PDB file of C-alpha atoms in Angstrom:
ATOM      1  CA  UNK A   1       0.000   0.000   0.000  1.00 90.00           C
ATOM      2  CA  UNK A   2       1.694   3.445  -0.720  1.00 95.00           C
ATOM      3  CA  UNK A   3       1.062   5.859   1.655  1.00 97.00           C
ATOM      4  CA  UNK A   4      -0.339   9.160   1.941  1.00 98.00           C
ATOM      5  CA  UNK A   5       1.917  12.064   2.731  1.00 98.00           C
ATOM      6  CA  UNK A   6       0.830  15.982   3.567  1.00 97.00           C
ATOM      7  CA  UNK A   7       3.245  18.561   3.745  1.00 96.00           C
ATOM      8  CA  UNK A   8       2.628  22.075   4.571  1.00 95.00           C
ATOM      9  CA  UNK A   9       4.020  25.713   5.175  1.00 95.00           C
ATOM     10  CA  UNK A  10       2.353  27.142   8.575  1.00 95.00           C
ATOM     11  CA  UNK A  11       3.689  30.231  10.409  1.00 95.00           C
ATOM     12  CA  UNK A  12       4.241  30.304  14.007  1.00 94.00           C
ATOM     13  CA  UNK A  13       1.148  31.815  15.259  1.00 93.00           C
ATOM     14  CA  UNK A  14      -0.571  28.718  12.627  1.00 91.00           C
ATOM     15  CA  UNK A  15      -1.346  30.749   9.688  1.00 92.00           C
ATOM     16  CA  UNK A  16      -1.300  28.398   6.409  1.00 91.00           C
ATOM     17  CA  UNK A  17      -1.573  31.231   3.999  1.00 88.00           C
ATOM     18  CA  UNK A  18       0.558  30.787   1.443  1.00 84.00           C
ATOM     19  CA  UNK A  19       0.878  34.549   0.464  1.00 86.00           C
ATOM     20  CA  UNK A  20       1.899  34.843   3.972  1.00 88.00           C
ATOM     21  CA  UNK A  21       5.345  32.548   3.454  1.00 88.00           C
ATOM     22  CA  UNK A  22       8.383  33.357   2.559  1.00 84.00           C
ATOM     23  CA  UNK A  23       9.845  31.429  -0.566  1.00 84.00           C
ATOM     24  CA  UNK A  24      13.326  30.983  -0.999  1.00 89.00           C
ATOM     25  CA  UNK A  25      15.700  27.958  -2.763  1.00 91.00           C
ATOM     26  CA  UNK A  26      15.956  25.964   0.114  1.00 94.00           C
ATOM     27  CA  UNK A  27      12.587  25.446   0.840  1.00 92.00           C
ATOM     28  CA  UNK A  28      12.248  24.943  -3.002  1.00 90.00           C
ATOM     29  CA  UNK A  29      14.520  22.157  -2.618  1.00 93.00           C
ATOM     30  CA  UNK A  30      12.875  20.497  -0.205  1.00 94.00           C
ATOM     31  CA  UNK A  31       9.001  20.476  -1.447  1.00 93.00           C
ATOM     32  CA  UNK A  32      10.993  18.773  -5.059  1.00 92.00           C
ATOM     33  CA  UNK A  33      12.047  16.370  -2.780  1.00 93.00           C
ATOM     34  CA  UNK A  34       8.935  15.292  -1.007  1.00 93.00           C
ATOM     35  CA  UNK A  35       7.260  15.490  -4.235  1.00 92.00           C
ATOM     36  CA  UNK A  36       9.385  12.899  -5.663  1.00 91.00           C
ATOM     37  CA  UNK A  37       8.214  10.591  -3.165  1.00 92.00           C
ATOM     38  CA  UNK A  38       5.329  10.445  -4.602  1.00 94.00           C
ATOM     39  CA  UNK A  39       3.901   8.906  -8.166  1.00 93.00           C
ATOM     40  CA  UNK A  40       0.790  11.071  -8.042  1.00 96.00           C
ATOM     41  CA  UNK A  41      -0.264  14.782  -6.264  1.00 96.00           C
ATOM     42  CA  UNK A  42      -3.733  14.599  -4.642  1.00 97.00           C
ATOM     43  CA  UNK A  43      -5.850  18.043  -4.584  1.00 96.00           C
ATOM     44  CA  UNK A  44      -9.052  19.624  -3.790  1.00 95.00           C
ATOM     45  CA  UNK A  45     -10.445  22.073  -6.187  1.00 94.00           C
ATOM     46  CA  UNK A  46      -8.758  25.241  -4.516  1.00 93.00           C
ATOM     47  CA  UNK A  47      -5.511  23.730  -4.225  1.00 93.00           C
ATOM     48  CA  UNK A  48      -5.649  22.596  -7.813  1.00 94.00           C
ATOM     49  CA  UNK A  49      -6.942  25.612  -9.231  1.00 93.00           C
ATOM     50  CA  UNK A  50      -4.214  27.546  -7.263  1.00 89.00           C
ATOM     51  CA  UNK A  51      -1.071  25.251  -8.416  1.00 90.00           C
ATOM     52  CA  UNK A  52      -2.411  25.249 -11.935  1.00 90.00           C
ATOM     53  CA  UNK A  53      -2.276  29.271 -12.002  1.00 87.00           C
ATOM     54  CA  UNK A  54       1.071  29.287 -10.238  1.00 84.00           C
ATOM     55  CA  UNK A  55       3.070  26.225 -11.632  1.00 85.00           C
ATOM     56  CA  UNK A  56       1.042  25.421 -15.046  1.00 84.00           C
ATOM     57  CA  UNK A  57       3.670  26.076 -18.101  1.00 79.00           C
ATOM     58  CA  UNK A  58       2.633  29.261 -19.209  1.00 71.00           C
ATOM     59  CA  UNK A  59       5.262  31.574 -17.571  1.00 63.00           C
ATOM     60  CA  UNK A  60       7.868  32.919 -20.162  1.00 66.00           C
ATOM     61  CA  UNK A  61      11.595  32.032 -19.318  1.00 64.00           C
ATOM     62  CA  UNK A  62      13.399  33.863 -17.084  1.00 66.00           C
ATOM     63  CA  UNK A  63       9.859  35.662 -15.368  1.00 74.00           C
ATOM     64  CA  UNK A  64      10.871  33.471 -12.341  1.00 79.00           C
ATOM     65  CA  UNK A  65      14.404  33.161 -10.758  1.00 82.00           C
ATOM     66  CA  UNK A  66      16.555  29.505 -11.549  1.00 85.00           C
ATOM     67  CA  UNK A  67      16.081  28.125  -8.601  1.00 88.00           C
ATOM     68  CA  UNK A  68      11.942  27.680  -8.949  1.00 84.00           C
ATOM     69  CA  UNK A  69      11.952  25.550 -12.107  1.00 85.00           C
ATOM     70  CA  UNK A  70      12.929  22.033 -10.542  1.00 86.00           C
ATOM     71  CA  UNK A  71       9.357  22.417  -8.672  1.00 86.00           C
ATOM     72  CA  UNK A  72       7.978  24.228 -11.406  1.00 85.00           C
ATOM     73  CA  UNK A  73       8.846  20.954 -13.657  1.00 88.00           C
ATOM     74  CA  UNK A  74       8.482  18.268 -10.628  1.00 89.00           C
ATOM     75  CA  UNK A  75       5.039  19.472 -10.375  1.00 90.00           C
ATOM     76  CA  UNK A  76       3.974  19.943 -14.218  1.00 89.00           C
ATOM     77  CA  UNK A  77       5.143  16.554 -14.629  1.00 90.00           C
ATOM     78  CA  UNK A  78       3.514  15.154 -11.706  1.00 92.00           C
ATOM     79  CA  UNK A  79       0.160  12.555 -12.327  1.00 95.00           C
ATOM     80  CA  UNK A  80      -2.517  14.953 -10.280  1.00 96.00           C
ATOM     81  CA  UNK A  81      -6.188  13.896  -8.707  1.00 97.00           C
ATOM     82  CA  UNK A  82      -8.242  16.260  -7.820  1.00 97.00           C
ATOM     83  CA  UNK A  83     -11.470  15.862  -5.487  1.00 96.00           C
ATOM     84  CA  UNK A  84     -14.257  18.141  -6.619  1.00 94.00           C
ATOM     85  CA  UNK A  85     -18.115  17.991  -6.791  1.00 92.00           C
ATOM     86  CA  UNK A  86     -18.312  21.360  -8.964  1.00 94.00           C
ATOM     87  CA  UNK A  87     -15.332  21.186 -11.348  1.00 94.00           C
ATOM     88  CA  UNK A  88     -16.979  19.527 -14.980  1.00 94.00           C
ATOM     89  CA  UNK A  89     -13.265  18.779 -16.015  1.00 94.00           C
ATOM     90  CA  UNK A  90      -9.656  18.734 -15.381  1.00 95.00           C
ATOM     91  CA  UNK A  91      -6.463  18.976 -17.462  1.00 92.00           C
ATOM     92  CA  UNK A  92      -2.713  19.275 -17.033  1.00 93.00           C
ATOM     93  CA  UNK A  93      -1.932  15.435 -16.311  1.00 93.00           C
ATOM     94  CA  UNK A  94      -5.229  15.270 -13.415  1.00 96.00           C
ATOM     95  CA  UNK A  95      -7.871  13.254 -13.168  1.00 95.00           C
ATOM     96  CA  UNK A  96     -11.148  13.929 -11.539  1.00 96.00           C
ATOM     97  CA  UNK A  97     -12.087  12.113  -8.094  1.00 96.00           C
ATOM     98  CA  UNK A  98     -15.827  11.715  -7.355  1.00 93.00           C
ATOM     99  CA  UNK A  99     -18.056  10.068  -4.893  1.00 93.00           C
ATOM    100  CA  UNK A 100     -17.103   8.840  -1.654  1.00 96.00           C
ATOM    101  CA  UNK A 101     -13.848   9.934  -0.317  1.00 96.00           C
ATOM    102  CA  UNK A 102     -12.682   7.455   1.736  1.00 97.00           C
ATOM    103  CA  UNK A 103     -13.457   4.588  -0.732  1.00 97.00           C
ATOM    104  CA  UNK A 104     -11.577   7.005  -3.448  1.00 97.00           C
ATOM    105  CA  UNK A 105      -8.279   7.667  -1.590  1.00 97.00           C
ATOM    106  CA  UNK A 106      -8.411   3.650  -0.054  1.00 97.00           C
ATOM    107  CA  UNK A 107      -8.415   2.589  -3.587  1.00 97.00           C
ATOM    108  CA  UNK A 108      -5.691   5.368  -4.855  1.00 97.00           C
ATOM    109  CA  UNK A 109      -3.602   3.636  -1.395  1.00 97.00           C
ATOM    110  CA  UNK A 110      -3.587   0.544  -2.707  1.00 96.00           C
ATOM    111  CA  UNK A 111      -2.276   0.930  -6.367  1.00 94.00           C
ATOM    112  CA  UNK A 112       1.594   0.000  -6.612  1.00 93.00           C
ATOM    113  CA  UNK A 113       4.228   3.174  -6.559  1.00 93.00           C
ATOM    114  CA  UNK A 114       5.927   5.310  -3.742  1.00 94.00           C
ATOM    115  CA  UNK A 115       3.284   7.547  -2.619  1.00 96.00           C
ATOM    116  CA  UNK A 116       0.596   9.990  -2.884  1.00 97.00           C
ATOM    117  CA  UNK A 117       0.888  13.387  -1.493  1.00 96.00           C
ATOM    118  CA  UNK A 118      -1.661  15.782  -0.673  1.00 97.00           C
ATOM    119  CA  UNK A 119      -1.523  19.616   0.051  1.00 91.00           C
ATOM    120  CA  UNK A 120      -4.240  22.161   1.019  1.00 91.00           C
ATOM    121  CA  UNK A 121      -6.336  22.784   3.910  1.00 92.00           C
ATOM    122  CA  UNK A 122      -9.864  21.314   3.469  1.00 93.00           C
ATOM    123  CA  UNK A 123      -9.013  17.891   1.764  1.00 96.00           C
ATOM    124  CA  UNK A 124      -6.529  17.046   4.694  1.00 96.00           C
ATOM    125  CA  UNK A 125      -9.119  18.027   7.087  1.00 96.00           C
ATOM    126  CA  UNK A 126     -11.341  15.399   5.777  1.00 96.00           C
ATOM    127  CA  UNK A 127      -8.601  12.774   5.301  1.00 97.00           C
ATOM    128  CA  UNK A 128      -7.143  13.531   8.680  1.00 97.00           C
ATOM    129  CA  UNK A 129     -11.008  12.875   9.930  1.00 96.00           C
ATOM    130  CA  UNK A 130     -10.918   9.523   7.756  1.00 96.00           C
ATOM    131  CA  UNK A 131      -7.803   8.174   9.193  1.00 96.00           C
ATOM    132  CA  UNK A 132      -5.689   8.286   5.871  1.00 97.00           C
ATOM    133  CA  UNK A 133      -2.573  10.428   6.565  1.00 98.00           C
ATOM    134  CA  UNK A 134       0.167   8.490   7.131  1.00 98.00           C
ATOM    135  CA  UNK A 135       2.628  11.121   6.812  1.00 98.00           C
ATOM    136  CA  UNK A 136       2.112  14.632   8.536  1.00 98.00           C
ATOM    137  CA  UNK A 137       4.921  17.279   7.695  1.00 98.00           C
ATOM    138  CA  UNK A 138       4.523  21.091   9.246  1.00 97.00           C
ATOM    139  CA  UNK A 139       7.393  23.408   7.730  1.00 97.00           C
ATOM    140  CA  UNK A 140       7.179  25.631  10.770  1.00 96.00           C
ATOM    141  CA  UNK A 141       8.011  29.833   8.979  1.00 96.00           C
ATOM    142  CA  UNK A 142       9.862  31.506  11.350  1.00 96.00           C
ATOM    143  CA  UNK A 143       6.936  34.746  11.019  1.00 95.00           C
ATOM    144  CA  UNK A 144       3.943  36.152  12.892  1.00 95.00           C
ATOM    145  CA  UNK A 145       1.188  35.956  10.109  1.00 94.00           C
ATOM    146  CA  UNK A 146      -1.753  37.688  12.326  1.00 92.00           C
ATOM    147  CA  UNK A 147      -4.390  36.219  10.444  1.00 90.00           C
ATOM    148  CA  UNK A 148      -5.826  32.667   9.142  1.00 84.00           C
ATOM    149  CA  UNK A 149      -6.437  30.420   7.598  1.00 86.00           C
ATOM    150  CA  UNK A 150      -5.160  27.554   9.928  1.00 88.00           C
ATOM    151  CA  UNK A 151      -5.092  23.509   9.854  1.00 91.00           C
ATOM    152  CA  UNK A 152      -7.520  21.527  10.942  1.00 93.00           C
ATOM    153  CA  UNK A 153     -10.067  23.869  12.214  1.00 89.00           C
ATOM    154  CA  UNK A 154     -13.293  21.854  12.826  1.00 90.00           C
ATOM    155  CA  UNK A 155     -11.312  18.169  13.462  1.00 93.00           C
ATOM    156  CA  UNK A 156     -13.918  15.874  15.277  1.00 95.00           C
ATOM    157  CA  UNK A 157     -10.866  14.123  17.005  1.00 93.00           C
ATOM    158  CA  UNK A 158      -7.564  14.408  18.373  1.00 94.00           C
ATOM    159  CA  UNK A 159      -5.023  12.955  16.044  1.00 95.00           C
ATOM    160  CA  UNK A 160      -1.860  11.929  18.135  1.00 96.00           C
ATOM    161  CA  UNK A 161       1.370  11.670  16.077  1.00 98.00           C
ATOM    162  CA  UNK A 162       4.513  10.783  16.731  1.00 98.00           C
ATOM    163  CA  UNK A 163       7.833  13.021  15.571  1.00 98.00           C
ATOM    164  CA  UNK A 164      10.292  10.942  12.874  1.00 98.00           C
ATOM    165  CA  UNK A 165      12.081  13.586  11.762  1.00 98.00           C
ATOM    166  CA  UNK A 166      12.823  17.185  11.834  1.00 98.00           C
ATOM    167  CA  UNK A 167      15.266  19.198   9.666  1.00 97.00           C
ATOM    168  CA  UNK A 168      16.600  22.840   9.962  1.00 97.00           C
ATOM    169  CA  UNK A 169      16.691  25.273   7.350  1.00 97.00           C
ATOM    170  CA  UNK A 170      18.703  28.618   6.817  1.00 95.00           C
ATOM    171  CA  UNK A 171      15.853  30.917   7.107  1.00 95.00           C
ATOM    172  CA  UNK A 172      15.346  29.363  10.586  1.00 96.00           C
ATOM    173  CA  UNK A 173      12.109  27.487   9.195  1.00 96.00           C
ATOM    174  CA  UNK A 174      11.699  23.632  10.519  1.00 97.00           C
ATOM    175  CA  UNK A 175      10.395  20.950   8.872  1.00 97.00           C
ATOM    176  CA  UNK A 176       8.953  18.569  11.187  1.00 98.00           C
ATOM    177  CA  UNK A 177       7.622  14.943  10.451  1.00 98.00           C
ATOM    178  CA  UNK A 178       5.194  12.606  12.141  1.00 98.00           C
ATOM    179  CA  UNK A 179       3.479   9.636  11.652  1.00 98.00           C
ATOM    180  CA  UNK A 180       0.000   9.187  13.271  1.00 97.00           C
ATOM    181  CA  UNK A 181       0.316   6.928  16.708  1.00 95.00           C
ATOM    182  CA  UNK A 182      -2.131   3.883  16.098  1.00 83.00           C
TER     183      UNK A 182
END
């Protein structure tokens, strides 16, 4: 069964905003890497929507600086599902996910490959609620946002994790892993 990763940038007062984080190569780096863990990217409609404008290949050379374009290919490249009950159709290597979640992701879990990995806020709410994260990852921004969104506002449940690994950046962000205790 390949599991099911999340990774996200939060500030330290919890803010998940991504306008509110600072970019830089290092972090960069690091989201190539955990996307290359995976064989496919799993999105709600927001999330999609918002990569496609940001990442899709429509940006002429050189707008961006050097350092972006490994993600910027990683994720153009990247097999995408997207959960949506008001999208009519999807493009840029994504497939549509419909019906019930649970039985959707359970089935996209047991395929053969590396991984899946998910990003967002309201699709890892529900599969935090469902029990199918097996990976949590907070890169902690070393900033004061002041304002929302944050994660997992609304969870039904306490999920309990256990830390597996944490790494140090330059900027003084920290990415920290877990893995649900079960």
């Amino acid at each position: 069964m390949r599991p099911l990763r999340y990774s996200i940038n939060v500030t330290l007062d919890g803010c998940c905003d991504h306008r509110a984080i600072p970019a830089d190569e290092e972090l960069h780096r690091h989201h190539v890497g955990n996307l290359n863990q995976a064989d496919a990217l799993l999105f709600g409609r927001v999330t999609y929507e918002m990569m496609e404008e940001a990442w899709r290949p429509s940006t002429p050379t050189g707008a961006r600086p050097d350092w972006v374009e490994p993600f910027a290919q990683t994720i153009n490249a990247a097999k995408k599902y997207v959960v949506s009950s008001t999208l009519k159709r999807v493009d840029w290597n994504a497939e549509l996910v419909r019906g019930d979640l649970g039985k959707a992701v359970r089935q996209l879990k047991r395929e053969p490959g590396k991984g899946l990995f998910v990003g967002g806020v309201k699709l890892p709410l529900a599969l935090a609620e469902l029990g199918l994260i097996d990976e949590y990852e907070f890169v902690v921004q070393p900033r004061l946002a002041g304002h929302g969104p944050t994660l997992f506002a609304g969870l039904s449940k306490q999920v309990d994790l256990k830390l597996v690994s944490r790494l140090e950046f330059g900027s003084g962000a920290v990415a920290m892993r877990y893995e649900p205790r079960r």
